[in-house]
PDB file of C-alpha atoms in Angstrom:
ATOM      1  CA  UNK A1351      45.748  -7.034  41.609  1.00  0.00           C
ATOM      2  CA  UNK A1352      42.209  -8.108  42.476  1.00  0.00           C
ATOM      3  CA  UNK A1353      40.933  -4.541  41.936  1.00  0.00           C
ATOM      4  CA  UNK A1354      42.670  -4.392  38.566  1.00  0.00           C
ATOM      5  CA  UNK A1355      41.006  -7.646  37.451  1.00  0.00           C
ATOM      6  CA  UNK A1356      37.590  -6.375  38.538  1.00  0.00           C
ATOM      7  CA  UNK A1357      38.199  -3.079  36.741  1.00  0.00           C
ATOM      8  CA  UNK A1358      39.213  -4.878  33.521  1.00  0.00           C
ATOM      9  CA  UNK A1359      36.175  -7.150  33.811  1.00  0.00           C
ATOM     10  CA  UNK A1360      33.843  -4.152  34.211  1.00  0.00           C
ATOM     11  CA  UNK A1361      35.385  -2.394  31.210  1.00  0.00           C
ATOM     12  CA  UNK A1362      35.020  -5.573  29.126  1.00  0.00           C
ATOM     13  CA  UNK A1363      31.356  -5.935  30.132  1.00  0.00           C
ATOM     14  CA  UNK A1364      30.664  -2.319  29.169  1.00  0.00           C
ATOM     15  CA  UNK A1365      32.217  -2.724  25.716  1.00  0.00           C
ATOM     16  CA  UNK A1366      30.658  -6.130  25.046  1.00  0.00           C
ATOM     17  CA  UNK A1367      27.218  -5.091  26.293  1.00  0.00           C
ATOM     18  CA  UNK A1368      27.016  -1.873  24.292  1.00  0.00           C
ATOM     19  CA  UNK A1369      25.510  -1.872  20.847  1.00  0.00           C
ATOM     20  CA  UNK A1370      25.210   0.910  18.331  1.00  0.00           C
ATOM     21  CA  UNK A1371      21.490   1.309  18.627  1.00  0.00           C
ATOM     22  CA  UNK A1372      21.242   5.034  18.084  1.00  0.00           C
ATOM     23  CA  UNK A1373      22.066   4.932  14.370  1.00  0.00           C
ATOM     24  CA  UNK A1374      19.862   3.267  11.786  1.00  0.00           C
ATOM     25  CA  UNK A1375      22.123   1.677   9.171  1.00  0.00           C
ATOM     26  CA  UNK A1376      21.565   2.927   5.650  1.00  0.00           C
ATOM     27  CA  UNK A1377      21.219  -0.658   4.430  1.00  0.00           C
ATOM     28  CA  UNK A1378      18.268  -1.314   6.761  1.00  0.00           C
ATOM     29  CA  UNK A1379      15.044  -1.772   4.773  1.00  0.00           C
ATOM     30  CA  UNK A1380      12.550   1.016   5.404  1.00  0.00           C
ATOM     31  CA  UNK A1381       9.014   1.668   4.174  1.00  0.00           C
ATOM     32  CA  UNK A1382       8.924   0.387   0.584  1.00  0.00           C
ATOM     33  CA  UNK A1383       7.480   2.129  -2.426  1.00  0.00           C
ATOM     34  CA  UNK A1384       5.169   0.378  -4.889  1.00  0.00           C
ATOM     35  CA  UNK A1385       7.221  -0.530  -7.979  1.00  0.00           C
ATOM     36  CA  UNK A1386       5.398  -0.477 -11.322  1.00  0.00           C
ATOM     37  CA  UNK A1387       6.742  -1.525 -14.723  1.00  0.00           C
ATOM     38  CA  UNK A1388       5.160  -0.594 -18.038  1.00  0.00           C
ATOM     39  CA  UNK A1389       4.690  -3.219 -20.755  1.00  0.00           C
ATOM     40  CA  UNK A1390       3.531  -3.298 -24.356  1.00  0.00           C
ATOM     41  CA  UNK A1391      -0.183  -4.164 -24.503  1.00  0.00           C
ATOM     42  CA  UNK A1392       0.230  -6.066 -27.785  1.00  0.00           C
ATOM     43  CA  UNK A1393       3.387  -7.970 -26.801  1.00  0.00           C
ATOM     44  CA  UNK A1394       2.930  -8.393 -23.067  1.00  0.00           C
ATOM     45  CA  UNK A1395       6.405  -9.779 -22.343  1.00  0.00           C
ATOM     46  CA  UNK A1396       8.144  -6.650 -23.662  1.00  0.00           C
ATOM     47  CA  UNK A1397       8.917  -3.630 -21.504  1.00  0.00           C
ATOM     48  CA  UNK A1398       7.708  -0.428 -23.136  1.00  0.00           C
ATOM     49  CA  UNK A1399       8.747   3.051 -22.041  1.00  0.00           C
ATOM     50  CA  UNK A1400       6.078   5.671 -21.603  1.00  0.00           C
ATOM     51  CA  UNK A1401       7.068   8.738 -23.645  1.00  0.00           C
ATOM     52  CA  UNK A1402       7.437  11.962 -21.652  1.00  0.00           C
ATOM     53  CA  UNK A1403       5.806  10.586 -18.515  1.00  0.00           C
ATOM     54  CA  UNK A1404       4.881  12.813 -15.584  1.00  0.00           C
ATOM     55  CA  UNK A1405       3.658  11.219 -12.333  1.00  0.00           C
ATOM     56  CA  UNK A1406       2.301  12.971  -9.250  1.00  0.00           C
ATOM     57  CA  UNK A1407      -0.166  12.377  -6.449  1.00  0.00           C
ATOM     58  CA  UNK A1408      -3.706  13.587  -6.953  1.00  0.00           C
ATOM     59  CA  UNK A1409      -4.456  16.836  -5.124  1.00  0.00           C
ATOM     60  CA  UNK A1410      -0.825  17.766  -4.434  1.00  0.00           C
ATOM     61  CA  UNK A1411      -0.214  20.466  -7.047  1.00  0.00           C
ATOM     62  CA  UNK A1412      -2.447  23.485  -6.526  1.00  0.00           C
ATOM     63  CA  UNK A1413      -2.600  27.056  -7.795  1.00  0.00           C
ATOM     64  CA  UNK A1414      -2.857  30.135  -5.542  1.00  0.00           C
ATOM     65  CA  UNK A1415      -6.631  29.661  -5.261  1.00  0.00           C
ATOM     66  CA  UNK A1416      -6.304  26.044  -4.130  1.00  0.00           C
ATOM     67  CA  UNK A1417      -7.414  24.570  -7.459  1.00  0.00           C
ATOM     68  CA  UNK A1418      -5.629  21.472  -8.745  1.00  0.00           C
ATOM     69  CA  UNK A1419      -3.352  22.162 -11.730  1.00  0.00           C
ATOM     70  CA  UNK A1420      -0.926  20.228 -13.913  1.00  0.00           C
ATOM     71  CA  UNK A1421       2.787  20.738 -13.176  1.00  0.00           C
ATOM     72  CA  UNK A1422       4.821  22.891 -15.553  1.00  0.00           C
ATOM     73  CA  UNK A1423       8.239  22.310 -13.977  1.00  0.00           C
ATOM     74  CA  UNK A1424       9.880  19.572 -11.950  1.00  0.00           C
ATOM     75  CA  UNK A1425       9.275  19.975  -8.214  1.00  0.00           C
ATOM     76  CA  UNK A1426       9.322  18.001  -4.989  1.00  0.00           C
ATOM     77  CA  UNK A1427       5.642  17.208  -5.608  1.00  0.00           C
ATOM     78  CA  UNK A1428       6.282  15.341  -8.852  1.00  0.00           C
ATOM     79  CA  UNK A1429       7.635  11.804  -8.768  1.00  0.00           C
ATOM     80  CA  UNK A1430       8.669  11.864 -12.429  1.00  0.00           C
ATOM     81  CA  UNK A1431       8.505  14.882 -14.726  1.00  0.00           C
ATOM     82  CA  UNK A1432       8.491  14.778 -18.549  1.00  0.00           C
ATOM     83  CA  UNK A1433      10.828  11.774 -18.817  1.00  0.00           C
ATOM     84  CA  UNK A1434      10.813   8.537 -20.826  1.00  0.00           C
ATOM     85  CA  UNK A1435      10.338   5.771 -18.246  1.00  0.00           C
ATOM     86  CA  UNK A1436       9.495   2.074 -18.114  1.00  0.00           C
ATOM     87  CA  UNK A1437       9.517   1.858 -14.291  1.00  0.00           C
ATOM     88  CA  UNK A1438       8.154   4.082 -11.541  1.00  0.00           C
ATOM     89  CA  UNK A1439       8.308   3.775  -7.733  1.00  0.00           C
ATOM     90  CA  UNK A1440       5.244   5.230  -6.016  1.00  0.00           C
ATOM     91  CA  UNK A1441       5.167   6.203  -2.332  1.00  0.00           C
ATOM     92  CA  UNK A1442       1.939   5.047  -0.727  1.00  0.00           C
ATOM     93  CA  UNK A1443       0.147   7.265   1.759  1.00  0.00           C
ATOM     94  CA  UNK A1444       0.005   6.260   5.407  1.00  0.00           C
ATOM     95  CA  UNK A1445      -2.694   7.935   7.475  1.00  0.00           C
ATOM     96  CA  UNK A1446      -1.711   8.865  11.017  1.00  0.00           C
ATOM     97  CA  UNK A1447      -2.711   6.317  13.642  1.00  0.00           C
ATOM     98  CA  UNK A1448      -4.750   4.239  11.203  1.00  0.00           C
ATOM     99  CA  UNK A1449      -3.514   0.699  10.897  1.00  0.00           C
ATOM    100  CA  UNK A1450      -5.190  -2.205   9.181  1.00  0.00           C
ATOM    101  CA  UNK A1451      -7.879  -0.081   7.518  1.00  0.00           C
ATOM    102  CA  UNK A1452      -8.157   0.020   3.730  1.00  0.00           C
ATOM    103  CA  UNK A1453      -6.461   3.146   2.405  1.00  0.00           C
ATOM    104  CA  UNK A1454      -6.652   4.620  -1.097  1.00  0.00           C
ATOM    105  CA  UNK A1455      -3.972   6.651  -2.865  1.00  0.00           C
ATOM    106  CA  UNK A1456      -4.520   8.071  -6.351  1.00  0.00           C
ATOM    107  CA  UNK A1457      -1.787   8.999  -8.814  1.00  0.00           C
ATOM    108  CA  UNK A1458      -1.952  10.955 -12.034  1.00  0.00           C
ATOM    109  CA  UNK A1459       0.083   9.501 -14.906  1.00  0.00           C
ATOM    110  CA  UNK A1460       0.443  11.921 -17.805  1.00  0.00           C
ATOM    111  CA  UNK A1461       1.774  10.645 -21.133  1.00  0.00           C
ATOM    112  CA  UNK A1462       3.330  13.038 -23.684  1.00  0.00           C
ATOM    113  CA  UNK A1463       3.766  15.885 -21.198  1.00  0.00           C
ATOM    114  CA  UNK A1464       5.979  17.691 -23.710  1.00  0.00           C
ATOM    115  CA  UNK A1465       2.942  18.314 -25.967  1.00  0.00           C
ATOM    116  CA  UNK A1466       1.213  20.275 -23.192  1.00  0.00           C
ATOM    117  CA  UNK A1467       4.390  22.203 -22.335  1.00  0.00           C
ATOM    118  CA  UNK A1468       5.074  23.341 -25.918  1.00  0.00           C
ATOM    119  CA  UNK A1469       4.423  27.093 -25.765  1.00  0.00           C
ATOM    120  CA  UNK A1470       4.494  27.648 -29.540  1.00  0.00           C
ATOM    121  CA  UNK A1471       2.105  24.880 -30.563  1.00  0.00           C
ATOM    122  CA  UNK A1472       0.498  23.413 -27.427  1.00  0.00           C
ATOM    123  CA  UNK A1473      -1.468  20.200 -27.744  1.00  0.00           C
ATOM    124  CA  UNK A1474      -3.098  18.092 -25.107  1.00  0.00           C
ATOM    125  CA  UNK A1475      -1.277  15.322 -23.349  1.00  0.00           C
ATOM    126  CA  UNK A1476      -3.065  12.175 -22.216  1.00  0.00           C
ATOM    127  CA  UNK A1477      -3.791  11.929 -18.490  1.00  0.00           C
ATOM    128  CA  UNK A1478      -4.868   8.729 -16.739  1.00  0.00           C
ATOM    129  CA  UNK A1479      -5.507   8.205 -13.041  1.00  0.00           C
ATOM    130  CA  UNK A1480      -4.735   4.993 -11.197  1.00  0.00           C
ATOM    131  CA  UNK A1481      -6.230   4.184  -7.829  1.00  0.00           C
ATOM    132  CA  UNK A1482      -4.259   2.021  -5.416  1.00  0.00           C
ATOM    133  CA  UNK A1483      -6.026   0.523  -2.417  1.00  0.00           C
ATOM    134  CA  UNK A1484      -4.190  -1.349   0.331  1.00  0.00           C
ATOM    135  CA  UNK A1485      -4.045  -2.098   4.031  1.00  0.00           C
ATOM    136  CA  UNK A1486      -1.035  -0.521   5.795  1.00  0.00           C
ATOM    137  CA  UNK A1487       0.619  -2.376   8.649  1.00  0.00           C
ATOM    138  CA  UNK A1488       3.489  -1.292  10.870  1.00  0.00           C
ATOM    139  CA  UNK A1489       6.444  -3.583  11.460  1.00  0.00           C
ATOM    140  CA  UNK A1490       9.092  -3.048  14.133  1.00  0.00           C
ATOM    141  CA  UNK A1491      12.618  -2.819  12.681  1.00  0.00           C
ATOM    142  CA  UNK A1492      14.861  -1.862  15.622  1.00  0.00           C
ATOM    143  CA  UNK A1493      15.230   0.684  18.378  1.00  0.00           C
ATOM    144  CA  UNK A1494      17.315   2.955  16.161  1.00  0.00           C
ATOM    145  CA  UNK A1495      15.150   2.623  13.053  1.00  0.00           C
ATOM    146  CA  UNK A1496      11.763   2.394  14.723  1.00  0.00           C
ATOM    147  CA  UNK A1497       8.911   1.073  12.601  1.00  0.00           C
ATOM    148  CA  UNK A1498       8.447   0.670   8.874  1.00  0.00           C
ATOM    149  CA  UNK A1499       5.189   0.321   7.016  1.00  0.00           C
ATOM    150  CA  UNK A1500       4.288  -2.580   4.794  1.00  0.00           C
ATOM    151  CA  UNK A1501       1.262  -2.685   2.526  1.00  0.00           C
ATOM    152  CA  UNK A1502      -0.961  -5.743   2.174  1.00  0.00           C
ATOM    153  CA  UNK A1503      -3.824  -6.732  -0.113  1.00  0.00           C
ATOM    154  CA  UNK A1504      -2.784  -4.223  -2.801  1.00  0.00           C
ATOM    155  CA  UNK A1505      -5.259  -3.574  -5.623  1.00  0.00           C
ATOM    156  CA  UNK A1506      -4.650  -1.232  -8.581  1.00  0.00           C
ATOM    157  CA  UNK A1507      -7.417   0.008 -10.866  1.00  0.00           C
ATOM    158  CA  UNK A1508      -7.659   2.489 -13.704  1.00  0.00           C
ATOM    159  CA  UNK A1509     -10.137   5.312 -13.111  1.00  0.00           C
ATOM    160  CA  UNK A1510     -12.057   5.553 -16.390  1.00  0.00           C
ATOM    161  CA  UNK A1511     -14.721   7.963 -15.108  1.00  0.00           C
ATOM    162  CA  UNK A1512     -14.900  10.983 -17.426  1.00  0.00           C
ATOM    163  CA  UNK A1513     -12.016   9.621 -19.542  1.00  0.00           C
ATOM    164  CA  UNK A1514     -12.844   8.140 -22.924  1.00  0.00           C
ATOM    165  CA  UNK A1515      -9.230   8.273 -24.169  1.00  0.00           C
ATOM    166  CA  UNK A1516      -7.078   6.229 -21.795  1.00  0.00           C
ATOM    167  CA  UNK A1517      -3.516   5.398 -22.812  1.00  0.00           C
ATOM    168  CA  UNK A1518      -3.305   2.674 -20.166  1.00  0.00           C
ATOM    169  CA  UNK A1519      -5.148  -0.469 -21.195  1.00  0.00           C
ATOM    170  CA  UNK A1520      -7.586  -1.756 -18.623  1.00  0.00           C
ATOM    171  CA  UNK A1521      -5.237  -4.713 -18.141  1.00  0.00           C
ATOM    172  CA  UNK A1522      -3.297  -4.018 -14.933  1.00  0.00           C
ATOM    173  CA  UNK A1523      -1.592  -7.016 -13.328  1.00  0.00           C
ATOM    174  CA  UNK A1524      -0.836  -6.980  -9.605  1.00  0.00           C
ATOM    175  CA  UNK A1525       1.910  -9.610  -9.324  1.00  0.00           C
ATOM    176  CA  UNK A1526       2.750  -9.142  -5.636  1.00  0.00           C
ATOM    177  CA  UNK A1527      -0.152  -8.126  -3.403  1.00  0.00           C
ATOM    178  CA  UNK A1528       1.959  -7.584  -0.272  1.00  0.00           C
ATOM    179  CA  UNK A1529       4.541  -4.806  -0.624  1.00  0.00           C
ATOM    180  CA  UNK A1530       7.305  -5.543   1.876  1.00  0.00           C
ATOM    181  CA  UNK A1531      10.345  -4.350  -0.089  1.00  0.00           C
ATOM    182  CA  UNK A1532      10.972  -2.304  -3.197  1.00  0.00           C
ATOM    183  CA  UNK A1533      13.403  -4.677  -4.891  1.00  0.00           C
ATOM    184  CA  UNK A1534      10.611  -6.509  -6.718  1.00  0.00           C
ATOM    185  CA  UNK A1535       8.142  -5.484  -9.395  1.00  0.00           C
ATOM    186  CA  UNK A1536       4.733  -5.378  -7.741  1.00  0.00           C
ATOM    187  CA  UNK A1537       2.525  -4.217 -10.626  1.00  0.00           C
ATOM    188  CA  UNK A1538       2.616  -4.400 -14.432  1.00  0.00           C
ATOM    189  CA  UNK A1539       0.710  -1.801 -16.443  1.00  0.00           C
ATOM    190  CA  UNK A1540       0.094  -2.415 -20.142  1.00  0.00           C
ATOM    191  CA  UNK A1541      -0.181   0.381 -22.708  1.00  0.00           C
TER     192      UNK A1541
END
């Protein structure tokens, strides 16, 4: 009887002491993306969709010779392709083994992509580049999930070099400077 009690006690300890630590739950917050909403520049409280928006990271789409080109079809390198949008979630770059150093990621935002894609009567779309600078930090989540990145001291600017026809007004509001989750609007862009 004594051996049976010890055996039951050992089994109970094993089951109570074990935790499911090898699976990261889908609901666990991971590295957030920067969430941007687009607003009307004349009526700044009103959301305003960007017509036929295409968004992609600078330097990601290249031709066979390694020259940067504009996308002509949706791919895994475009975040949004030729779609009416009033919100976009941008993944921020994390350099390997560099923590707490200012990092810069640039994104190309193309308005009216359909005009460029029209093969019968092509016109030019309007391309603007935003530059996002931030300090990445790593935060421990759990043994199963590992680390996630958070981004602090976020700044967003419009690159107006060599661009006299910007569709984004120079009024960009960074509402939340520390990106710790993607359930909030971090930046408002007016156009």
